[in-house]
């Protein structure tokens, strides 16, 4: 069996694969929090851009 045929159907496996319901839930909750924080500050942080 070649290495290519052992790959999961979605492509490359992630570097850190969360296993189990609790770990997936925890990671998704964390990502929701990060997304909320970025969206809260989006307007101000984009205003700091400058033309190169």
PDB file of C-alpha atoms in Angstrom, residues 4-48:
ATOM      1  CA  UNK A   4      -0.836   8.178  -0.984  1.00  0.00           C
ATOM      2  CA  UNK A   5      -3.551   5.539  -0.591  1.00  0.00           C
ATOM      3  CA  UNK A   6      -3.379   5.782   3.234  1.00  0.00           C
ATOM      4  CA  UNK A   7      -4.318   9.470   3.270  1.00  0.00           C
ATOM      5  CA  UNK A   8      -7.767  10.384   4.573  1.00  0.00           C
ATOM      6  CA  UNK A   9     -10.383  11.248   1.939  1.00  0.00           C
ATOM      7  CA  UNK A  10     -10.289  14.967   2.856  1.00  0.00           C
ATOM      8  CA  UNK A  11      -6.578  15.344   2.115  1.00  0.00           C
ATOM      9  CA  UNK A  12      -3.734  15.700   4.596  1.00  0.00           C
ATOM     10  CA  UNK A  13      -4.352  14.859   8.222  1.00  0.00           C
ATOM     11  CA  UNK A  14      -3.952  17.875  10.543  1.00  0.00           C
ATOM     12  CA  UNK A  15      -0.779  18.245  12.585  1.00  0.00           C
ATOM     13  CA  UNK A  16      -2.822  17.879  15.778  1.00  0.00           C
ATOM     14  CA  UNK A  17      -5.896  15.715  15.310  1.00  0.00           C
ATOM     15  CA  UNK A  18      -8.484  16.189  18.064  1.00  0.00           C
ATOM     16  CA  UNK A  19      -9.846  12.823  19.111  1.00  0.00           C
ATOM     17  CA  UNK A  20     -13.184  12.453  20.828  1.00  0.00           C
ATOM     18  CA  UNK A  21     -16.274  14.568  21.282  1.00  0.00           C
ATOM     19  CA  UNK A  22     -14.918  16.628  24.203  1.00  0.00           C
ATOM     20  CA  UNK A  23     -11.764  17.702  22.398  1.00  0.00           C
ATOM     21  CA  UNK A  24     -13.617  18.694  19.217  1.00  0.00           C
ATOM     22  CA  UNK A  25     -16.184  20.673  21.234  1.00  0.00           C
ATOM     23  CA  UNK A  26     -13.454  22.444  23.224  1.00  0.00           C
ATOM     24  CA  UNK A  27     -11.510  23.420  20.112  1.00  0.00           C
ATOM     25  CA  UNK A  28     -14.600  24.693  18.293  1.00  0.00           C
ATOM     26  CA  UNK A  29     -15.614  26.764  21.335  1.00  0.00           C
ATOM     27  CA  UNK A  30     -12.123  28.259  21.475  1.00  0.00           C
ATOM     28  CA  UNK A  31     -12.224  29.111  17.777  1.00  0.00           C
ATOM     29  CA  UNK A  32     -15.633  30.774  18.231  1.00  0.00           C
ATOM     30  CA  UNK A  33     -14.106  32.922  20.970  1.00  0.00           C
ATOM     31  CA  UNK A  34     -11.135  33.897  18.830  1.00  0.00           C
ATOM     32  CA  UNK A  35     -13.444  34.736  15.921  1.00  0.00           C
ATOM     33  CA  UNK A  36     -15.631  36.905  18.163  1.00  0.00           C
ATOM     34  CA  UNK A  37     -12.598  38.785  19.478  1.00  0.00           C
ATOM     35  CA  UNK A  38     -11.219  39.430  15.994  1.00  0.00           C
ATOM     36  CA  UNK A  39     -14.599  40.623  14.733  1.00  0.00           C
ATOM     37  CA  UNK A  40     -14.955  42.945  17.738  1.00  0.00           C
ATOM     38  CA  UNK A  41     -11.656  44.660  16.891  1.00  0.00           C
ATOM     39  CA  UNK A  42     -11.818  44.260  13.095  1.00  0.00           C
ATOM     40  CA  UNK A  43     -12.645  47.867  12.205  1.00  0.00           C
ATOM     41  CA  UNK A  44      -9.917  49.324  14.397  1.00  0.00           C
ATOM     42  CA  UNK A  45      -7.237  46.837  13.362  1.00  0.00           C
ATOM     43  CA  UNK A  46      -7.964  47.268   9.666  1.00  0.00           C
ATOM     44  CA  UNK A  47      -7.672  51.037  10.130  1.00  0.00           C
ATOM     45  CA  UNK A  48      -4.002  50.597  11.034  1.00  0.00           C
TER      46      UNK A  48
END
